[in-house]
Coordinates of C-alpha atoms and ligand atoms in Angstrom, one line a residue:
X1 CA -27.0 11.7 6.3
X2 CA -24.1 9.3 7.1
X3 CA -26.1 7.0 4.5
X4 CA -26.3 9.4 1.7
X5 CA -22.4 10.4 2.3
X6 CA -21.5 6.6 2.4
X7 CA -23.1 6.3 -0.9
X8 CA -21.3 9.2 -2.4
X9 CA -17.9 7.9 -1.1
X10 CA -18.3 4.8 -2.8
X11 CA -19.7 6.3 -6.0
X12 CA -16.3 8.5 -6.0
X13 CA -14.1 5.5 -5.4
X14 CA -15.8 3.8 -8.3
X15 CA -15.7 6.9 -10.6
X16 CA -11.7 7.3 -9.8
X17 CA -11.2 3.5 -10.7
X18 CA -12.0 4.2 -14.3
X19 CA -8.8 6.5 -14.4
X20 CA -6.8 3.5 -15.6
X21 CA -3.6 2.5 -18.0
X22 CA -5.8 -0.3 -19.2
X23 CA -9.3 0.2 -20.6
X24 CA -11.6 -2.3 -18.9
X25 CA -9.5 -2.7 -16.0
X26 CA -8.1 -0.7 -13.0
X27 CA -4.4 -0.3 -13.2
X28 CA -2.6 3.0 -12.2
X29 CA 0.9 2.9 -11.4
X30 CA 3.3 5.8 -10.3
X31 CA 2.8 9.1 -12.0
X32 CA 1.2 7.5 -14.9
X33 CA -1.1 9.6 -16.9
X34 CA -4.5 8.5 -15.5
X35 CA -3.2 9.9 -11.8
X36 CA -3.8 13.4 -13.4
X37 CA -7.3 12.7 -14.1
X38 CA -7.5 11.2 -10.4
X39 CA -5.8 14.6 -9.1
X40 CA -8.2 16.6 -11.0
X41 CA -11.6 14.7 -9.5
X42 CA -9.9 14.8 -5.9
X43 CA -9.0 18.3 -6.2
X44 CA -12.5 19.3 -7.0
X45 CA -13.9 17.6 -4.1
X46 CA -11.1 18.9 -1.7
X47 CA -11.5 22.5 -2.8
X48 CA -15.4 22.1 -2.4
X49 CA -14.8 21.1 1.1
X50 CA -12.9 24.0 2.0
X51 CA -9.6 22.6 1.4
X52 CA -5.9 24.4 -0.2
X53 CA -4.8 21.9 -2.7
X54 CA -1.0 21.0 -4.1
X55 CA 0.9 18.4 -5.4
X56 CA 4.2 17.8 -3.7
X57 CA 7.4 16.8 -5.6
X58 CA 7.0 13.2 -5.0
X59 CA 3.3 13.4 -6.8
X60 CA 1.4 13.2 -3.5
X61 CA -1.8 15.1 -3.6
X62 CA -2.3 17.1 -0.5
X63 CA -5.4 18.8 0.8
X64 CA -5.2 21.1 3.9
X65 CA -8.2 22.1 5.9
X66 CA -6.8 24.7 8.3
X67 CA -7.4 24.7 12.1
X68 CA -8.7 27.4 14.4
X69 CA -5.5 29.0 14.9
X70 CA -2.6 29.4 12.2
X71 CA 0.0 27.9 14.3
X72 CA -2.4 24.8 15.1
X73 CA -0.5 21.2 14.7
X74 CA -1.5 18.9 11.7
X75 CA -3.4 15.4 11.6
X76 CA -2.8 13.6 8.5
X77 CA -5.4 11.5 7.0
X78 CA -4.4 9.5 3.9
X79 CA -3.5 6.5 1.7
X80 CA -2.3 5.7 -1.7
X81 CA -3.9 6.4 -5.0
X82 CA -2.0 3.8 -7.3
X83 CA -3.4 0.4 -7.9
X84 CA -1.9 -3.2 -8.5
X85 CA -2.7 -4.2 -12.0
X86 CA -6.5 -5.2 -12.5
X87 CA -7.2 -4.0 -8.9
X88 CA -10.2 -3.4 -7.2
X89 CA -11.8 0.4 -6.7
X90 CA -11.3 0.8 -3.1
X91 CA -7.5 -0.4 -2.0
X92 CA -5.8 3.0 -1.2
X93 CA -8.3 5.5 -2.5
X94 CA -11.1 4.9 -0.1
X95 CA -8.8 6.3 2.6
X96 CA -8.2 9.3 0.8
X97 CA -12.2 9.9 0.0
X98 CA -13.3 9.2 3.3
X99 CA -10.7 11.8 4.6
X100 CA -12.2 14.3 2.1
X101 CA -15.7 13.6 3.3
X102 CA -14.7 13.8 7.2
X103 CA -13.6 17.3 6.5
X104 CA -16.8 18.0 4.4
X105 CA -18.8 16.7 7.2
X106 CA -17.3 19.6 9.7
X107 CA -19.2 21.7 7.3
X108 CA -16.7 24.8 8.0
X109 CA -16.3 24.3 11.5
X110 CA -12.7 24.5 12.6
X111 CA -10.9 22.4 14.8
X112 CA -7.9 23.1 17.0
X113 CA -5.7 21.4 14.6
X114 CA -5.6 21.5 10.6
X115 CA -6.2 18.4 8.8
X116 CA -4.1 17.5 5.6
X117 CA -5.6 14.7 3.6
X118 CA -2.8 13.1 1.7
X119 CA -3.3 10.9 -1.6
X120 CA 0.2 9.1 -1.9
X121 CA 1.5 8.5 -5.5
X122 CA 3.0 5.1 -5.0
X123 CA 2.6 2.6 -2.4
X124 CA 2.2 -0.7 -4.1
X125 CA 5.5 -0.9 -5.9
X126 CA 4.4 -2.2 -9.3
X127 CA 6.3 0.4 -11.3
X128 CA 9.8 0.2 -9.6
X129 CA 9.6 -3.0 -7.6
X130 CA 10.0 -0.9 -4.2
X131 CA 6.9 0.2 -2.6
X132 CA 6.0 3.5 -0.6
X133 CA 7.7 6.1 -2.6
X134 CA 4.8 8.8 -1.6
X135 CA 4.8 8.2 2.2
X136 CA 8.7 7.9 2.3
X137 CA 8.5 11.5 0.7
X138 CA 6.0 12.7 3.4
X139 CA 8.2 10.7 6.3
X140 CA 11.4 12.4 4.7
X141 CA 13.1 9.0 4.1
X142 CA 13.5 8.9 0.3
X143 CA 16.9 8.1 -0.3
X144 CA 19.2 8.6 -3.6
X145 CA 19.0 4.5 -4.1
X146 CA 15.2 4.7 -4.4
X147 CA 15.3 7.9 -6.6
X148 CA 17.8 6.2 -8.8
X149 CA 15.9 2.8 -9.3
X150 CA 14.8 2.1 -13.0
X151 CA 11.3 0.6 -14.1
X152 CA 11.0 -2.0 -17.0
X153 CA 11.6 0.9 -19.5
X154 CA 14.7 2.0 -17.8
X155 CA 13.3 5.3 -16.6
X156 CA 14.3 6.4 -13.1
X157 CA 12.3 7.5 -10.3
X158 CA 13.6 11.2 -10.7
X159 CA 13.0 10.9 -14.3
X160 CA 9.5 9.9 -13.7
X161 CA 8.9 12.7 -11.5
X162 CA 10.2 15.2 -13.9
X163 CA 8.1 13.8 -16.8
X164 CA 5.1 14.4 -14.7
X165 CA 6.2 18.2 -14.5
X166 CA 7.5 18.1 -10.9
X167 CA 11.0 19.0 -9.7
X168 CA 12.8 16.1 -7.5
X169 CA 15.1 18.7 -6.2
X170 CA 12.3 19.9 -4.3
X171 CA 11.4 16.5 -2.6
X172 CA 12.6 18.1 0.8
X173 CA 9.7 20.4 0.9
X174 CA 7.3 17.3 0.9
X175 CA 8.5 16.1 4.2
X176 CA 5.5 16.6 6.9
X177 CA 6.1 19.5 9.2
X178 CA 7.4 18.6 12.8
X179 CA 4.2 19.9 14.2
X180 CA 2.3 16.5 13.5
X181 CA -0.4 15.2 15.7
X182 CA -0.2 12.2 14.0
X183 CA -1.5 10.0 10.8
X184 CA -4.9 8.1 10.5
X185 CA -5.5 5.8 7.5
X186 CA -8.6 4.3 6.9
X187 CA -8.3 1.2 4.7
X188 CA -10.3 -2.2 3.7
X189 CA -9.0 -5.1 5.5
X190 CA -8.4 -6.9 2.4
X191 CA -8.6 -10.1 4.0
X192 CA -11.3 -12.6 5.5
X193 CA -11.0 -11.4 9.5
X194 CA -13.9 -9.0 10.1
X195 CA -16.2 -10.9 7.7
X196 CA -15.9 -14.0 10.0
X197 CA -16.3 -11.7 12.9
X198 CA -19.3 -10.1 11.3
X199 CA -18.0 -6.8 12.5
X200 CA -17.7 -3.8 10.2
X201 CA -14.5 -2.1 11.4
X202 CA -11.4 -3.1 13.1
X203 CA -8.6 -1.1 14.7
X204 CA -5.0 -1.9 13.6
X205 CA -2.7 -2.9 16.5
X206 CA 0.4 -3.8 14.1
X207 CA 1.2 -4.3 10.5
X208 CA 3.2 -7.3 9.5
X209 CA 6.6 -7.0 8.0
X210 CA 7.5 -7.9 4.7
X211 CA 10.3 -8.9 2.3
X212 CA 10.4 -8.6 -1.5
X213 CA 13.2 -10.4 -3.5
X214 CA 13.7 -10.6 -7.1
X215 CA 15.1 -14.2 -8.1
X216 CA 16.8 -15.3 -11.2
X217 CA 17.6 -18.9 -12.2
X218 CA 20.2 -19.2 -15.2
X219 CA 20.8 -22.4 -17.4
X220 CA 21.0 -22.8 -21.0
X221 CA 18.5 -22.4 -23.7
X222 CA 18.3 -25.2 -26.2
X223 CA 16.2 -27.2 -28.6
X224 CA 13.3 -28.9 -27.0
X225 CA 13.2 -31.8 -29.4
X226 CA 16.8 -32.4 -29.5
X227 CA 18.4 -32.1 -26.1
X228 CA 18.2 -35.2 -24.1
X229 CA 16.6 -34.5 -20.3
X230 CA 20.0 -35.5 -18.8
X231 CA 21.9 -33.0 -20.7
X232 CA 19.4 -29.9 -19.8
X233 CA 20.4 -26.9 -17.7
X234 CA 16.6 -25.7 -17.7
X235 CA 15.8 -22.4 -15.8
X236 CA 12.4 -22.9 -15.7
X237 CA 12.3 -26.6 -14.6
X238 CA 14.4 -25.3 -11.5
X239 CA 12.3 -22.4 -10.7
X240 CA 9.1 -24.5 -10.7
X241 CA 10.8 -27.0 -8.2
X242 CA 11.6 -23.9 -5.9
X243 CA 8.2 -22.3 -6.4
X244 CA 6.4 -25.5 -5.1
X245 CA 9.0 -25.5 -2.1
X246 CA 7.9 -22.0 -1.5
X247 CA 4.5 -22.9 -0.9
X248 CA 5.3 -25.8 1.1
X249 CA 7.5 -23.8 3.6
X250 CA 4.8 -21.0 4.0
X251 CA 2.2 -23.4 4.5
X252 CA 4.4 -25.6 7.1
X253 CA 5.3 -22.3 9.3
X254 CA 2.5 -20.8 11.3
X255 CA 1.5 -17.4 10.4
X256 CA 4.1 -17.2 7.4
X257 CA 2.6 -16.2 3.8
X258 CA 4.8 -16.3 0.9
X259 CA 4.0 -15.7 -2.6
X260 CA 5.5 -15.9 -6.1
X261 CA 3.4 -13.5 -8.3
X262 CA 5.5 -12.8 -11.0
X263 CA 7.4 -15.3 -13.3
X264 CA 9.1 -14.6 -16.7
X265 CA 10.7 -17.6 -18.5
X266 CA 13.1 -16.5 -21.3
X267 CA 13.3 -16.9 -24.6
X268 CA 9.8 -17.9 -24.1
X269 CA 9.0 -20.0 -26.8
X270 CA 7.1 -23.5 -26.5
X271 CA 10.1 -25.5 -28.3
X272 CA 12.9 -24.0 -26.8
X273 CA 14.2 -24.7 -23.1
X274 CA 14.2 -21.7 -20.8
X275 CA 17.6 -20.5 -20.3
X276 CA 16.5 -17.7 -17.8
X277 CA 13.8 -17.6 -15.6
X278 CA 13.1 -14.7 -13.2
X279 CA 10.6 -14.8 -10.3
X280 CA 9.3 -12.5 -7.5
X281 CA 9.1 -13.5 -4.0
X282 CA 6.8 -11.7 -1.6
X283 CA 7.3 -13.2 2.2
X284 CA 5.5 -11.7 5.2
X285 CA 5.1 -12.4 8.9
X286 CA 3.9 -10.4 12.2
X287 CA 7.4 -11.4 13.7
X288 CA 10.5 -10.4 12.0
X289 CA 12.6 -13.0 13.0
X290 CA 10.6 -15.6 11.6
X291 CA 10.1 -13.9 8.4
X292 CA 13.9 -13.1 8.1
X293 CA 14.8 -16.8 8.9
X294 CA 12.2 -18.0 6.3
X295 CA 13.6 -15.7 3.5
X296 CA 17.2 -17.2 4.5
X297 CA 15.8 -20.6 4.2
X298 CA 14.2 -19.9 0.8
X299 CA 17.5 -18.4 -0.4
X300 CA 19.5 -21.3 0.5
X301 CA 16.9 -23.7 -1.0
X302 CA 17.0 -21.8 -4.2
X303 CA 20.6 -22.2 -4.3
X304 CA 21.0 -25.9 -3.6
X305 CA 18.4 -26.4 -6.5
X306 CA 20.2 -24.4 -8.7
X307 CA 23.6 -25.9 -8.1
X308 CA 22.1 -29.5 -8.4
X309 CA 20.8 -28.6 -11.6
X310 CA 23.7 -27.0 -13.0
X311 CA 22.2 -23.6 -13.0
X312 CA 23.0 -20.1 -11.4
X313 CA 21.2 -18.2 -9.1
X314 CA 20.6 -14.5 -8.4
X315 CA 18.8 -13.4 -5.3
X316 CA 18.3 -9.4 -5.0
X317 CA 16.7 -8.4 -1.7
X318 CA 14.6 -5.2 -2.9
X319 CA 12.8 -4.6 0.1
X320 CA 13.1 -5.4 3.9
X321 CA 10.4 -3.7 5.8
X322 CA 10.1 -4.3 9.2
X323 CA 6.5 -4.8 11.0
X324 CA 5.3 -2.0 12.7
X325 CA 3.0 -1.2 15.9
X326 CA 0.3 1.2 15.6
X327 CA 0.6 4.0 18.1
X328 CA -1.3 2.7 21.4
X329 CA -2.6 6.0 22.4
X330 CA -4.2 6.9 19.1
X331 CA -5.3 3.2 18.7
X332 CA -7.3 3.5 22.2
X333 CA -8.5 6.8 21.1
X334 CA -10.0 5.2 18.1
X335 CA -11.4 2.2 19.8
X336 CA -13.2 4.5 21.9
X337 CA -14.7 6.5 18.9
X338 CA -15.9 3.2 17.3
X339 CA -17.6 2.3 20.6
X340 CA -19.0 5.5 21.0
X341 CA -21.0 5.0 17.8
X342 CA -22.5 1.8 19.2
X343 CA -20.1 -0.8 17.3
X344 CA -17.8 -3.3 18.7
X345 CA -14.1 -2.5 17.8
X346 CA -11.6 -5.4 17.3
X347 CA -7.8 -5.0 17.2
X348 CA -6.3 -6.8 14.3
X349 CA -2.8 -7.2 12.5
X350 CA -2.8 -6.4 9.1
X351 CA -1.0 -8.8 6.8
X352 CA -1.3 -6.2 4.1
X353 CA 1.4 -3.5 3.9
X354 CA 0.0 0.3 4.4
X355 CA 1.7 3.8 4.4
X356 CA 1.1 4.0 7.9
X357 CA 4.2 1.8 8.4
X358 CA 6.2 4.3 6.8
X359 CA 4.7 7.2 8.3
X360 CA 4.7 5.8 11.9
X361 CA 8.4 6.7 11.6
X362 CA 7.9 9.9 11.6
X363 CA 4.6 10.7 14.0
X364 CA 1.9 8.4 15.7
X365 CA 0.0 6.2 13.6
X366 CA -3.3 4.7 13.6
X367 CA -5.4 2.6 11.3
X368 CA -9.1 2.0 11.3
X369 CA -10.2 -1.3 8.8
X370 CA -13.5 -1.7 7.0
X371 CA -14.5 -5.3 6.3
X372 CA -14.0 -6.4 3.0
X373 CA -16.9 -8.7 1.5
X374 CA -15.3 -12.2 0.3
X375 CA -12.0 -11.0 1.6
X376 CA -11.5 -10.2 -1.7
X377 CA -8.8 -7.7 -2.8
X378 CA -6.3 -6.9 -5.4
X379 CA -8.9 -7.9 -7.7
X380 CA -11.7 -6.4 -9.8
X381 CA -14.3 -7.7 -7.2
X382 CA -13.1 -5.9 -4.5
X383 CA -16.1 -4.1 -2.5
X384 CA -17.2 -2.3 0.4
X385 CA -20.5 -2.5 2.4
X386 CA -22.5 0.9 2.1
X387 CA -23.4 0.4 5.8
X388 CA -19.8 0.0 6.8
X389 CA -18.8 3.0 5.2
X390 CA -21.6 5.0 7.0
X391 CA -20.0 3.2 10.1
X392 CA -16.2 4.1 9.4
X393 CA -17.8 8.1 8.6
X394 CA -19.3 8.0 12.1
X395 CA -16.3 6.4 13.8
X396 CA -13.8 8.7 11.9
X397 CA -16.1 11.7 13.0
X398 CA -16.0 10.6 16.6
X399 CA -12.3 9.9 16.6
X400 CA -11.8 13.7 15.2
X401 CA -13.9 15.1 18.1
X402 CA -11.9 13.1 20.4
X403 CA -8.8 14.4 19.1
X404 CA -9.9 17.9 19.4
X405 CA -11.2 17.4 22.9
X406 CA -7.8 16.3 24.0
X407 CA -6.1 19.0 21.9
X408 CA -8.1 21.6 23.8
X409 CA -7.4 20.2 27.4
Ligands
LIG501 O1 1.0 -5.3 -0.9 C1 0.3 -4.9 0.2 O2 0.2 -5.5 1.1 C2 -0.3 -3.6 -0.2 O3 -1.6 -3.9 -1.0 N1 0.5 -2.7 -0.6
LIG502 MN1 -2.5 -3.0 -2.2
LIG503 MN1 -3.4 -0.5 0.0

């Protein structure tokens, strides 16, 4: 039975991956058109598992499986439904599909708590440059600043919500009820650790903090053929010097990762010196002090390089998300559940950010990681193994039973 269900989980994820803004790739950003098809598929699977389904004002898909009594507290199981551009089929959606399958595995049996499976509308931060819109709505921490953020077309978050047919004035109703047992997120590891350890599952002890900065170097565009090298204020050359420095700084600081994933040079012609160069910075570390100090050093370096080259610099910190520890009691229960299914559980710190780090501010949170073959993620070749999904279903089922036992005590 678990093997069949694991095969279904993987099949469902691959089916959802076809709902995309880009034919031939998986690209699905906040409340874009393909999200409706994802909601339709998941709603059908949720309803078949005996869940009442709704979409909240932040575009989160929410399926409720009632508990044994009307006033039962709620266990949330969730992850995100949006993706990065050219994504794989499992980052985010796997946690939602496994949540539905765990409910289906109850086969109508009621637990002493309700289960609410949530497919968050936006976690990656691709469309508006700031992540976690969906989980902030559940946590009740969405603020006017975020709702006013604009995408590349100048559309605000609140406008995008209206365009999807939802009402931003009802965002308060998206907030999780106070009687929550906790939040449980299953997610691919997206890195090489579990594969190196030859283990299918890992229990998350903490999620690394991350900062995201929009950087812009501004000089003077000019003729590539007639402008002497000493007379240039080349924004792209300035950004290039800084990007090399970013890589060296991260490689030289234990446990630090820093990435410039996007660069836009303007006006962007072969025979024109770039007058403006915008770049993104994503910097992470398990220790917030080390991350912030490194972020500040990179800002100082950018200012020094810009000044030396006669450029101006804009440095806009878009996100400073502190590292978050998972709930120790739930992590211990999850570890016992994994071991009860005959597997060794290892604790690991997640370098990837997750909705759990936002929801953890509202209720106890726990995460179970599944091995990422090749450590590949944020890439079309991202995958999971059938046996590892079967193991996650068994461990997730044992975790629910353990929670039910403690709820009855
Ligand atoms: O960027 C991340 O860490 C996650 O995939 N959103
Ligand atoms: Mn991701
Ligand atoms: Mn993810």
